[in-house]
């Protein structure tokens, strides 16, 4: 009796959750394009303020409210103001100047820096507090868990703007206040998720 050889089966490799998520992400062209655009904006916000020739607070008296340079031949949109600011084209005011004669491009880039820093730091604060609080509540359980999660419910009931007003009244207006306000509210959802996973 002749022996029959079976065809060798091709080895099947499984995919991890990260590989599956990466494959689906890169299959979405809109998401990839958005990531590239955001990466360019973030890089410009970090790098450009260091190399741009104009300072954010430098006032150019002779260039108040100048439009951006007319690269596309749309002078008619800006009217006579473009004729009053001929120096703006040669001086590198990419977005023009504001009503005080300050360069708008550098101010937009610095605003991007502030937005990035608030987003990153507030997210890290919310992540740290939420994971610690939720894991503690889920691990201890019982009455302590019940009390801790009722506190989260009370915090959820407060409107965000009300919370910010209280912080401004108590601590005054400063830059760090934004980190505290966002981080102090955003951790609530993270705490609930981590508590559920811990349980």
mmCIF file of C-alpha atoms in Angstrom:
data_model
loop_
_atom_site.group_PDB
_atom_site.id
_atom_site.type_symbol
_atom_site.label_atom_id
_atom_site.label_comp_id
_atom_site.label_asym_id
_atom_site.label_seq_id
_atom_site.Cartn_x
_atom_site.Cartn_y
_atom_site.Cartn_z
ATOM 1 C CA UNK A 1 0.000 0.000 0.000
ATOM 2 C CA UNK A 2 1.464 3.315 -1.116
ATOM 3 C CA UNK A 3 1.934 5.988 1.524
ATOM 4 C CA UNK A 4 0.108 9.232 1.027
ATOM 5 C CA UNK A 5 1.935 12.438 1.886
ATOM 6 C CA UNK A 6 -0.230 15.237 3.109
ATOM 7 C CA UNK A 7 0.607 18.771 2.008
ATOM 8 C CA UNK A 8 2.388 20.640 4.744
ATOM 9 C CA UNK A 9 0.221 23.209 6.390
ATOM 10 C CA UNK A 10 1.391 26.791 6.338
ATOM 11 C CA UNK A 11 2.182 28.036 9.805
ATOM 12 C CA UNK A 12 -0.485 30.458 10.976
ATOM 13 C CA UNK A 13 0.749 33.328 13.061
ATOM 14 C CA UNK A 14 -1.580 35.141 15.404
ATOM 15 C CA UNK A 15 -1.789 38.901 15.688
ATOM 16 C CA UNK A 16 -1.561 40.808 18.930
ATOM 17 C CA UNK A 17 -3.988 43.592 19.803
ATOM 18 C CA UNK A 18 -1.300 46.185 19.002
ATOM 19 C CA UNK A 19 -0.646 44.658 15.570
ATOM 20 C CA UNK A 20 -4.352 44.552 14.789
ATOM 21 C CA UNK A 21 -4.856 48.157 15.929
ATOM 22 C CA UNK A 22 -1.829 49.323 13.901
ATOM 23 C CA UNK A 23 -3.063 47.509 10.784
ATOM 24 C CA UNK A 24 -6.527 49.088 11.077
ATOM 25 C CA UNK A 25 -5.032 52.524 11.771
ATOM 26 C CA UNK A 26 -2.749 52.534 8.732
ATOM 27 C CA UNK A 27 -5.582 51.234 6.556
ATOM 28 C CA UNK A 28 -7.528 54.418 7.340
ATOM 29 C CA UNK A 29 -6.053 57.053 5.006
ATOM 30 C CA UNK A 30 -7.863 59.960 6.673
ATOM 31 C CA UNK A 31 -6.409 59.010 10.067
ATOM 32 C CA UNK A 32 -2.871 58.719 8.670
ATOM 33 C CA UNK A 33 -3.177 62.077 6.903
ATOM 34 C CA UNK A 34 -4.462 63.683 10.110
ATOM 35 C CA UNK A 35 -1.553 62.207 12.090
ATOM 36 C CA UNK A 36 0.944 63.660 9.618
ATOM 37 C CA UNK A 37 -0.690 67.105 9.691
ATOM 38 C CA UNK A 38 -0.801 67.115 13.513
ATOM 39 C CA UNK A 39 2.831 65.966 13.708
ATOM 40 C CA UNK A 40 3.899 68.821 11.397
ATOM 41 C CA UNK A 41 1.932 71.385 13.439
ATOM 42 C CA UNK A 42 3.342 70.047 16.730
ATOM 43 C CA UNK A 43 6.913 70.083 15.370
ATOM 44 C CA UNK A 44 6.499 73.628 14.083
ATOM 45 C CA UNK A 45 5.070 74.764 17.420
ATOM 46 C CA UNK A 46 8.110 73.381 19.235
ATOM 47 C CA UNK A 47 10.841 74.412 16.762
ATOM 48 C CA UNK A 48 9.708 77.655 15.089
ATOM 49 C CA UNK A 49 9.703 79.952 18.163
ATOM 50 C CA UNK A 50 13.434 79.213 18.550
ATOM 51 C CA UNK A 51 14.402 80.132 14.984
ATOM 52 C CA UNK A 52 11.786 82.714 13.911
ATOM 53 C CA UNK A 53 13.352 86.197 13.495
ATOM 54 C CA UNK A 54 10.497 88.061 15.248
ATOM 55 C CA UNK A 55 9.739 87.976 18.966
ATOM 56 C CA UNK A 56 6.160 87.421 20.118
ATOM 57 C CA UNK A 57 6.104 90.734 22.000
ATOM 58 C CA UNK A 58 8.047 92.867 19.479
ATOM 59 C CA UNK A 59 5.902 95.802 18.319
ATOM 60 C CA UNK A 60 6.356 97.175 14.785
ATOM 61 C CA UNK A 61 4.699 100.594 14.772
ATOM 62 C CA UNK A 62 4.898 100.947 10.983
ATOM 63 C CA UNK A 63 3.199 97.560 10.377
ATOM 64 C CA UNK A 64 -0.023 97.681 12.421
ATOM 65 C CA UNK A 65 -2.785 95.337 11.149
ATOM 66 C CA UNK A 66 -0.855 94.309 8.049
ATOM 67 C CA UNK A 67 -2.265 91.392 6.048
ATOM 68 C CA UNK A 68 -0.112 88.357 5.212
ATOM 69 C CA UNK A 69 2.054 88.539 2.072
ATOM 70 C CA UNK A 70 0.062 88.190 -1.148
ATOM 71 C CA UNK A 71 1.458 84.885 -2.405
ATOM 72 C CA UNK A 72 -1.725 83.926 -4.264
ATOM 73 C CA UNK A 73 -2.513 87.281 -5.886
ATOM 74 C CA UNK A 74 -5.524 88.063 -3.703
ATOM 75 C CA UNK A 75 -4.726 91.696 -2.928
ATOM 76 C CA UNK A 76 -8.336 92.664 -3.537
ATOM 77 C CA UNK A 77 -9.436 90.717 -0.450
ATOM 78 C CA UNK A 78 -7.347 92.904 1.844
ATOM 79 C CA UNK A 79 -8.239 96.202 0.223
ATOM 80 C CA UNK A 80 -6.165 99.331 0.756
ATOM 81 C CA UNK A 81 -4.553 97.967 3.929
ATOM 82 C CA UNK A 82 -2.144 95.893 1.793
ATOM 83 C CA UNK A 83 -0.911 99.090 0.156
ATOM 84 C CA UNK A 84 -0.282 100.683 3.560
ATOM 85 C CA UNK A 85 1.998 97.801 4.653
ATOM 86 C CA UNK A 86 4.463 97.197 1.806
ATOM 87 C CA UNK A 87 7.222 96.332 4.314
ATOM 88 C CA UNK A 88 5.280 93.341 5.679
ATOM 89 C CA UNK A 89 6.060 91.307 2.543
ATOM 90 C CA UNK A 90 9.789 91.760 2.860
ATOM 91 C CA UNK A 91 9.922 91.381 6.643
ATOM 92 C CA UNK A 92 8.643 87.784 6.848
ATOM 93 C CA UNK A 93 5.320 88.282 8.620
ATOM 94 C CA UNK A 94 3.871 85.015 7.342
ATOM 95 C CA UNK A 95 0.430 85.574 8.919
ATOM 96 C CA UNK A 96 0.650 89.375 8.937
ATOM 97 C CA UNK A 97 0.530 91.511 12.083
ATOM 98 C CA UNK A 98 -2.149 92.269 14.663
ATOM 99 C CA UNK A 99 -3.695 95.574 15.755
ATOM 100 C CA UNK A 100 -0.635 96.283 17.909
ATOM 101 C CA UNK A 101 1.886 95.551 15.157
ATOM 102 C CA UNK A 102 3.032 92.175 16.549
ATOM 103 C CA UNK A 103 3.898 89.205 14.337
ATOM 104 C CA UNK A 104 0.940 86.791 14.272
ATOM 105 C CA UNK A 105 2.853 83.698 13.135
ATOM 106 C CA UNK A 106 5.088 83.518 16.212
ATOM 107 C CA UNK A 107 2.092 84.148 18.459
ATOM 108 C CA UNK A 108 0.174 81.262 16.850
ATOM 109 C CA UNK A 109 3.214 78.972 17.258
ATOM 110 C CA UNK A 110 3.558 79.878 20.939
ATOM 111 C CA UNK A 111 -0.180 79.280 21.379
ATOM 112 C CA UNK A 112 0.365 75.826 19.889
ATOM 113 C CA UNK A 113 3.083 75.201 22.476
ATOM 114 C CA UNK A 114 0.716 76.137 25.294
ATOM 115 C CA UNK A 115 -2.031 73.895 23.902
ATOM 116 C CA UNK A 116 0.356 70.950 23.551
ATOM 117 C CA UNK A 117 1.751 71.369 27.058
ATOM 118 C CA UNK A 118 -1.706 71.659 28.628
ATOM 119 C CA UNK A 119 -2.913 68.595 26.728
ATOM 120 C CA UNK A 120 0.094 66.453 27.657
ATOM 121 C CA UNK A 121 0.501 67.486 31.284
ATOM 122 C CA UNK A 122 -3.222 67.451 32.060
ATOM 123 C CA UNK A 123 -3.520 63.990 30.494
ATOM 124 C CA UNK A 124 -0.599 62.687 32.558
ATOM 125 C CA UNK A 125 -2.107 64.148 35.742
ATOM 126 C CA UNK A 126 -5.516 62.657 34.958
ATOM 127 C CA UNK A 127 -3.964 59.296 34.123
ATOM 128 C CA UNK A 128 -1.913 59.187 37.328
ATOM 129 C CA UNK A 129 -4.761 60.227 39.653
ATOM 130 C CA UNK A 130 -7.402 58.127 37.869
ATOM 131 C CA UNK A 131 -5.387 54.908 37.828
ATOM 132 C CA UNK A 132 -4.284 55.279 41.452
ATOM 133 C CA UNK A 133 -7.746 56.217 42.727
ATOM 134 C CA UNK A 134 -9.646 53.623 40.700
ATOM 135 C CA UNK A 135 -7.245 50.793 41.502
ATOM 136 C CA UNK A 136 -7.376 51.642 45.216
ATOM 137 C CA UNK A 137 -11.188 51.716 45.248
ATOM 138 C CA UNK A 138 -11.474 48.449 43.344
ATOM 139 C CA UNK A 139 -8.836 46.670 45.427
ATOM 140 C CA UNK A 140 -10.197 47.720 48.830
ATOM 141 C CA UNK A 141 -13.847 47.195 47.876
ATOM 142 C CA UNK A 142 -16.744 47.224 50.304
ATOM 143 C CA UNK A 143 -17.653 50.368 52.204
ATOM 144 C CA UNK A 144 -14.441 52.213 51.269
ATOM 145 C CA UNK A 145 -15.072 51.582 47.586
ATOM 146 C CA UNK A 146 -18.652 52.821 47.985
ATOM 147 C CA UNK A 147 -17.529 56.053 49.685
ATOM 148 C CA UNK A 148 -14.776 56.681 47.136
ATOM 149 C CA UNK A 149 -17.091 56.210 44.178
ATOM 150 C CA UNK A 150 -19.785 58.439 45.699
ATOM 151 C CA UNK A 151 -17.134 61.171 45.809
ATOM 152 C CA UNK A 152 -16.535 60.571 42.085
ATOM 153 C CA UNK A 153 -20.286 60.894 41.465
ATOM 154 C CA UNK A 154 -20.360 64.229 43.330
ATOM 155 C CA UNK A 155 -17.431 65.482 41.242
ATOM 156 C CA UNK A 156 -19.236 64.387 38.070
ATOM 157 C CA UNK A 157 -22.266 66.437 39.123
ATOM 158 C CA UNK A 158 -20.245 69.680 39.298
ATOM 159 C CA UNK A 159 -20.121 71.625 36.026
ATOM 160 C CA UNK A 160 -16.590 72.079 34.720
ATOM 161 C CA UNK A 161 -16.871 75.871 34.446
ATOM 162 C CA UNK A 162 -18.089 76.082 38.055
ATOM 163 C CA UNK A 163 -15.051 74.112 39.176
ATOM 164 C CA UNK A 164 -12.721 76.437 37.229
ATOM 165 C CA UNK A 165 -14.366 79.520 38.778
ATOM 166 C CA UNK A 166 -13.813 78.083 42.268
ATOM 167 C CA UNK A 167 -10.143 77.437 41.469
ATOM 168 C CA UNK A 168 -9.676 80.968 40.089
ATOM 169 C CA UNK A 169 -11.253 82.487 43.205
ATOM 170 C CA UNK A 170 -9.102 80.390 45.552
ATOM 171 C CA UNK A 171 -5.748 80.369 43.696
ATOM 172 C CA UNK A 172 -5.956 83.411 41.410
ATOM 173 C CA UNK A 173 -5.241 83.487 37.681
ATOM 174 C CA UNK A 174 -2.100 81.686 36.526
ATOM 175 C CA UNK A 175 -0.902 79.232 33.907
ATOM 176 C CA UNK A 176 -0.595 76.260 36.273
ATOM 177 C CA UNK A 177 -4.303 76.641 37.076
ATOM 178 C CA UNK A 178 -5.220 75.217 33.663
ATOM 179 C CA UNK A 179 -3.235 72.043 34.362
ATOM 180 C CA UNK A 180 -4.904 71.665 37.756
ATOM 181 C CA UNK A 181 -8.422 72.360 36.447
ATOM 182 C CA UNK A 182 -8.267 69.951 33.504
ATOM 183 C CA UNK A 183 -6.368 67.253 35.378
ATOM 184 C CA UNK A 184 -8.686 67.476 38.387
ATOM 185 C CA UNK A 185 -11.777 66.793 36.277
ATOM 186 C CA UNK A 186 -10.546 64.407 33.578
ATOM 187 C CA UNK A 187 -9.427 61.688 36.024
ATOM 188 C CA UNK A 188 -13.009 60.759 36.949
ATOM 189 C CA UNK A 189 -13.700 58.617 33.878
ATOM 190 C CA UNK A 190 -10.292 56.953 34.161
ATOM 191 C CA UNK A 191 -10.970 56.111 37.818
ATOM 192 C CA UNK A 192 -14.258 54.397 36.927
ATOM 193 C CA UNK A 193 -12.673 52.362 34.152
ATOM 194 C CA UNK A 194 -9.715 51.238 36.275
ATOM 195 C CA UNK A 195 -11.997 50.373 39.215
ATOM 196 C CA UNK A 196 -14.129 48.184 36.945
ATOM 197 C CA UNK A 197 -11.067 46.393 35.589
ATOM 198 C CA UNK A 198 -9.700 45.908 39.101
ATOM 199 C CA UNK A 199 -12.970 44.414 40.291
#
